[in-house]
Tab-separated table of C-alpha atoms and ligand atoms in Angstrom:
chain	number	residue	atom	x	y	z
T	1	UNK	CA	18.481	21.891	13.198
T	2	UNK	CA	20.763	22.726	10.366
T	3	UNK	CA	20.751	21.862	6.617
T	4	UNK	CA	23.259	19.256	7.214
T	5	UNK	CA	21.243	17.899	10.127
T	6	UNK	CA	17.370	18.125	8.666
T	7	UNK	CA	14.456	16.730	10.601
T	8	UNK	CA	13.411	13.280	9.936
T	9	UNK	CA	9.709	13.684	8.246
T	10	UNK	CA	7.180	11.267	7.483
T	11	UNK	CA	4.332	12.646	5.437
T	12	UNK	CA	1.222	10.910	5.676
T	13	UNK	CA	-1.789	11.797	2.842
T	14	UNK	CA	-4.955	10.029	1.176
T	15	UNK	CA	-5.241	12.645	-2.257
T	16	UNK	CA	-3.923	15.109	-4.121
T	17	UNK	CA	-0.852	15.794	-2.008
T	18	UNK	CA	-0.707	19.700	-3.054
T	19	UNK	CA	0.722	19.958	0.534
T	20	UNK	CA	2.988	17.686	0.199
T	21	UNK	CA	4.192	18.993	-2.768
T	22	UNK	CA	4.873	22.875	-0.940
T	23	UNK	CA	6.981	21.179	1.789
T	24	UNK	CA	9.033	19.686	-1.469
T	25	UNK	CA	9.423	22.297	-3.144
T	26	UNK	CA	10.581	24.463	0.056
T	27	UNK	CA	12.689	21.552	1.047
T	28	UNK	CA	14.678	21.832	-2.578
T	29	UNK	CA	14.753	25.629	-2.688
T	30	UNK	CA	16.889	25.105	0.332
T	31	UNK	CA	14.206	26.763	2.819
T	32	UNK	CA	13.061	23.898	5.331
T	33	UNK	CA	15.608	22.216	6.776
T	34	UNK	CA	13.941	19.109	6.704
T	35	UNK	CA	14.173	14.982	4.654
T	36	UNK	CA	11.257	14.158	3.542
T	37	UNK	CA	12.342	10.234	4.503
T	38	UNK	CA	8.498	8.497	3.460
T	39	UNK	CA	5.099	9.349	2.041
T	40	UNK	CA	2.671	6.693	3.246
T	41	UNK	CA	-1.060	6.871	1.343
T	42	UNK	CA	-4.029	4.779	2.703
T	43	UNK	CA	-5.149	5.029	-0.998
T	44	UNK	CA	-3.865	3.646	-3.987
T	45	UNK	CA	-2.781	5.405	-7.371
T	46	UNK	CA	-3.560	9.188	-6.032
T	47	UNK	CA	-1.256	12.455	-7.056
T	48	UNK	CA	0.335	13.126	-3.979
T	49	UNK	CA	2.239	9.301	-4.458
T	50	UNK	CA	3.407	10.398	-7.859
T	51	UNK	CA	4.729	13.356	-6.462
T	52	UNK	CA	6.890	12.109	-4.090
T	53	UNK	CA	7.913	9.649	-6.744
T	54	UNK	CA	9.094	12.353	-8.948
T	55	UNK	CA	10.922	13.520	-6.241
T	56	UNK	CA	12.790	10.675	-4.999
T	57	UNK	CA	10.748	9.989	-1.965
T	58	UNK	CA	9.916	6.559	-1.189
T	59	UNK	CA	6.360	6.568	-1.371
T	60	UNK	CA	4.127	3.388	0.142
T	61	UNK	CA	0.645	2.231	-0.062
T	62	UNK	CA	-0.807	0.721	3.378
T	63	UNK	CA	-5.235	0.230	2.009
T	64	UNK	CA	-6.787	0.456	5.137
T	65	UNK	CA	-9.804	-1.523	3.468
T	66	UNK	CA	-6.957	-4.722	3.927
T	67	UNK	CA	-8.046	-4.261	7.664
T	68	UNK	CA	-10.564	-5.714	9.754
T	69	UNK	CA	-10.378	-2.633	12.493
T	70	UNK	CA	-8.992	0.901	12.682
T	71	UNK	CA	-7.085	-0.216	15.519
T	72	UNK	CA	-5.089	-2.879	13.277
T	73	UNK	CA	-4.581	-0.257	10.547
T	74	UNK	CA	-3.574	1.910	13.047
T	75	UNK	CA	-0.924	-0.568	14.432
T	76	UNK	CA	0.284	-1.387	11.291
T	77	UNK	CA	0.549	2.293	10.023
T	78	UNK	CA	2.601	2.765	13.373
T	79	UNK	CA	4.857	0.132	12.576
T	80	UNK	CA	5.283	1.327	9.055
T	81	UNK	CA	5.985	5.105	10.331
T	82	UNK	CA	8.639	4.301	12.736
T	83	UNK	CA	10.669	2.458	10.460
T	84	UNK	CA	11.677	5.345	9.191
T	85	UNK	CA	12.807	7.020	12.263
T	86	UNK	CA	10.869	10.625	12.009
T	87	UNK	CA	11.206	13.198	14.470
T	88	UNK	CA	7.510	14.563	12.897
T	89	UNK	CA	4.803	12.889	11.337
T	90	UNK	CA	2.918	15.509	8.844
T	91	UNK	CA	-0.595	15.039	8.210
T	92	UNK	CA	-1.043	16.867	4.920
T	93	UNK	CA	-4.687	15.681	3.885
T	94	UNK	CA	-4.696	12.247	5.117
T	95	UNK	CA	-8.566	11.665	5.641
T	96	UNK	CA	-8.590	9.260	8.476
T	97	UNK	CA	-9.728	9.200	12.253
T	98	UNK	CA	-6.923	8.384	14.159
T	99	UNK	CA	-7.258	5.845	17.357
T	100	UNK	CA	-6.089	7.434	20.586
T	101	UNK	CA	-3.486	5.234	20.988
T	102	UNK	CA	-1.678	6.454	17.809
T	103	UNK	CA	-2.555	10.190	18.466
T	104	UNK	CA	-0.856	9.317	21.458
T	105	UNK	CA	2.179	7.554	19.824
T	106	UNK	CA	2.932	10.306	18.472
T	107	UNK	CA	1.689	13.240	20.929
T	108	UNK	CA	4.108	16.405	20.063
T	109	UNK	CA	5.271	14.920	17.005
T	110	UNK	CA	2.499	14.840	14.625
T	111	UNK	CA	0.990	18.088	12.652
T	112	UNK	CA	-1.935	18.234	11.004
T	113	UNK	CA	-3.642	20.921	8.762
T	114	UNK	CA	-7.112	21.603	8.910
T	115	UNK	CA	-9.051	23.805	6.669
T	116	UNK	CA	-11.304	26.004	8.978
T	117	UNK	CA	-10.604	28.186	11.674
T	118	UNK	CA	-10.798	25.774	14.603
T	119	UNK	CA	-12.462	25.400	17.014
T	120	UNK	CA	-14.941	26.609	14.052
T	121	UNK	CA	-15.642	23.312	11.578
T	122	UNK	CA	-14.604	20.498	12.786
T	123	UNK	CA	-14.830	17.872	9.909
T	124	UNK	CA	-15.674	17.526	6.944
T	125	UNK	CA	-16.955	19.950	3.793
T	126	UNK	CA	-15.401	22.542	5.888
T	127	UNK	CA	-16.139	25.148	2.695
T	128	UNK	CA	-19.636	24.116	2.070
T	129	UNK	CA	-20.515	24.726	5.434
T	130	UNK	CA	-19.004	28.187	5.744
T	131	UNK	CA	-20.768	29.444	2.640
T	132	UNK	CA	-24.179	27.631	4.064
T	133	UNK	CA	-23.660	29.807	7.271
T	134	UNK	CA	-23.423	33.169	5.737
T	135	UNK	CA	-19.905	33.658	7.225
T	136	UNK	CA	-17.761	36.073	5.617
T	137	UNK	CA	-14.325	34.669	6.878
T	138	UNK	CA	-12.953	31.512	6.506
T	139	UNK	CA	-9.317	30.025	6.606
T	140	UNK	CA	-7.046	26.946	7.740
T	141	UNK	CA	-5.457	25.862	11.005
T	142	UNK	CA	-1.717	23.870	11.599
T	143	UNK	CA	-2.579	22.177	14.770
T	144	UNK	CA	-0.331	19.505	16.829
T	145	UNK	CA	-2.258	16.303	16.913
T	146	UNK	CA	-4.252	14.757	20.090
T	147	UNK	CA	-6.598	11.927	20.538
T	148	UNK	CA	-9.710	14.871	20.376
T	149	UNK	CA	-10.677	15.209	16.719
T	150	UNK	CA	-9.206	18.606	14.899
T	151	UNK	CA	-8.930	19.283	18.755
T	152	UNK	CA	-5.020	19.363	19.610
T	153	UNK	CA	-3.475	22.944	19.771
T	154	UNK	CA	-3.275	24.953	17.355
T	155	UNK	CA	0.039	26.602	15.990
T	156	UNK	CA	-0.703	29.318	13.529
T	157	UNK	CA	-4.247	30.129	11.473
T	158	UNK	CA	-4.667	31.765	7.875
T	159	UNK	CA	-7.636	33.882	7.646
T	160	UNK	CA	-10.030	34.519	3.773
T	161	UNK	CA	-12.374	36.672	3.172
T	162	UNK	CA	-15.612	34.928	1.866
T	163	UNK	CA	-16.555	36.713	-1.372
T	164	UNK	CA	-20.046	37.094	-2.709
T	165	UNK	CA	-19.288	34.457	-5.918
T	166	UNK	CA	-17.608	31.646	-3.949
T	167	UNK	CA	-18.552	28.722	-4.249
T	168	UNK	CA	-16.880	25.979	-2.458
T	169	UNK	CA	-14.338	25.199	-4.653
T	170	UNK	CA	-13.400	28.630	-5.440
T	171	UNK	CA	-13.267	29.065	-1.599
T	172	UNK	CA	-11.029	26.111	-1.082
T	173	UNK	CA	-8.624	27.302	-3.507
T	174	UNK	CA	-7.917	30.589	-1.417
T	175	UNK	CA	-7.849	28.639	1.333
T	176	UNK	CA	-5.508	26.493	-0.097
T	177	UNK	CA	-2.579	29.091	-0.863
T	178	UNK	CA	-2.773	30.133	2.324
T	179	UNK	CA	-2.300	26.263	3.177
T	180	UNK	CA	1.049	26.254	0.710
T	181	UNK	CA	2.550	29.244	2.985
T	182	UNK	CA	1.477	28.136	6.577
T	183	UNK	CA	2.505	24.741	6.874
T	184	UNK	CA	5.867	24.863	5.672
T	185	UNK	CA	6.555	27.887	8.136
T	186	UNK	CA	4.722	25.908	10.976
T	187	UNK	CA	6.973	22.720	9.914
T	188	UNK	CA	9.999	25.327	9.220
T	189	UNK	CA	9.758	26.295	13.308
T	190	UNK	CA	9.650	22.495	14.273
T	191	UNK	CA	12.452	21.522	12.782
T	192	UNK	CA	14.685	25.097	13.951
T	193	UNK	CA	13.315	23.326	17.333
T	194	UNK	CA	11.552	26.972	17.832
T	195	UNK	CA	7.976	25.158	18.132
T	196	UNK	CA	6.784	22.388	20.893
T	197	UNK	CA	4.065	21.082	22.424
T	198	UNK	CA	3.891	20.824	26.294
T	199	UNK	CA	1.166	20.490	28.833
T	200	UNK	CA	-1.677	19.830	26.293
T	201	UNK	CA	-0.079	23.495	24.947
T	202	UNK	CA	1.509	24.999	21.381
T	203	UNK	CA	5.063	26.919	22.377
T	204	UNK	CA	6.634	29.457	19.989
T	205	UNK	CA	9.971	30.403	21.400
T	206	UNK	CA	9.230	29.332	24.421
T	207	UNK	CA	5.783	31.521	24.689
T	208	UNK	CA	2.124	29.753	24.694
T	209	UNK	CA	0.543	30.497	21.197
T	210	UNK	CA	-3.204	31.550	22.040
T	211	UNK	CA	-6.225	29.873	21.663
T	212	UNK	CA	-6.068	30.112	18.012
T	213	UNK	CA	-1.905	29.989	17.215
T	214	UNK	CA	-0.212	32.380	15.639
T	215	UNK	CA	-2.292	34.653	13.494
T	216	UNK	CA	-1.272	35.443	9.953
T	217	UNK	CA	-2.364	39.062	8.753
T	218	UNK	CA	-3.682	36.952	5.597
T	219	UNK	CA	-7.165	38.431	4.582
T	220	UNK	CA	-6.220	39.111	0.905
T	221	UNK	CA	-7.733	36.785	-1.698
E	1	GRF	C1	-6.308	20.301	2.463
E	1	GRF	O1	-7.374	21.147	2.176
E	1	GRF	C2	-6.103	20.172	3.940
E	1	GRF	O2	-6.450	21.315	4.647
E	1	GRF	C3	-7.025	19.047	4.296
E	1	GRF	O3	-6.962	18.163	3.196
E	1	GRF	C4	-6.597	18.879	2.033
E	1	GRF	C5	-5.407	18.218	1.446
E	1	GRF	O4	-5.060	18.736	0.199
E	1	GRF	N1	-6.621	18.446	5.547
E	1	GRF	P1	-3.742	18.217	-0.532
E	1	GRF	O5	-3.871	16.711	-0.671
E	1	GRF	O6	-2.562	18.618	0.273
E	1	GRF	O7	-3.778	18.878	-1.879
């Protein structure tokens, strides 16, 4: 994948879009060699919309609340999505549970970041529940998408210390900038065509990535 051929993204969020906005900015500085072609919210009037309006990205509302089931938002989202031809879907803090049958859609084409180490956290108020376990590392997982819940296999992890302070806000912003560096490099190696999934497993170069992905030697604050 070259600059003059970029990969086809579709960037799917529900917030803030501070994700979104690191795959822009590497995208302009001339680093990812990827189009940003859509950003499709399931909510209204957030950040991460204005961003990619400031940036020239067509950015779409599709309320999931307009649907009677998650399988009809689902459908609908998937027709949306593929209208725009991606090669990879990017799940950059889109706060739905996906049906199977569009994890499946999309199986080896659709990223997602998740901040905890998987298989540690799964869910929600990831942060909280690190301080409320006495743990004294934390950090974020890039993971290829399946049907199982923050499940599918992961592609490279960002380690944190914990420090005595935190509190859950101060712990998601370290987590965060970690974030800002891992998924661009994660979506960076997709579209060089260095990264795939295959057999339910994450390939880098060719090589399975272990349990975990690639590790990042990360553990400043
Ligand atoms: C991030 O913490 C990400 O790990 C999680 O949702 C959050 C999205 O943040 N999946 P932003 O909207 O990219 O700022």
């Amino acid at each position: 994948m070259s600059p003059a051929n970029p990969l086809r993204v579709v960037v799917l969020i529900s917030g803030s879009g501070s994700n979104l906005q690191a795959l822009i900015d590497g995208q302009k500085r001339g680093e990812l060699p990827i189009e940003i072609v859509a950003v499709i919210s399931n909510r209204a009037a957030v950040r991460g919309l204005l961003r990619a309006e400031q940036a020239g990205i067509p950015a779409l509302v599709l309320d999931h609340t307009r649907y009677e089931s998650r399988d009809a938002f689902d459908e609908a989202l998937q027709t949306q999505i593929d209208e725009f031809h991606p090669e990879l879907v990017v799940l950059a803090g889109f706060m739905r549970i996906l049906t199977s049958r569009f994890a499946r859609h999309y199986e080896g084409k659709m990223l997602n970041i998740h901040p905890s180490l998987l298989p540690k956290h799964q869910g929600l108020h990831t942060h909280q529940r690190v301080l409320e376990a006495g743990e004294t590392e934390h950090g974020v997982t890039v993971h290829f998408v399946t049907p199982e819940l923050d499940g599918g296999p992961p592609v490279i992890q960002a380690r944190v210390p914990v420090l005595e302070n935190d509190d859950a806000a101060t712990l998601a912003a370290r987590v965060q900038r970690q974030e800002h560096i891992i998924y661009p490099l994660a979506i960076k190696w997709f579209a060089c065509g260095r990264l795939q999934m295959k057999s339910g497993k994450a390939l880098l170069d060719n090589e399975p990535l272990g349990p975990q992905g690639y590790l990042t030697d990360t553990t400043q604050p």
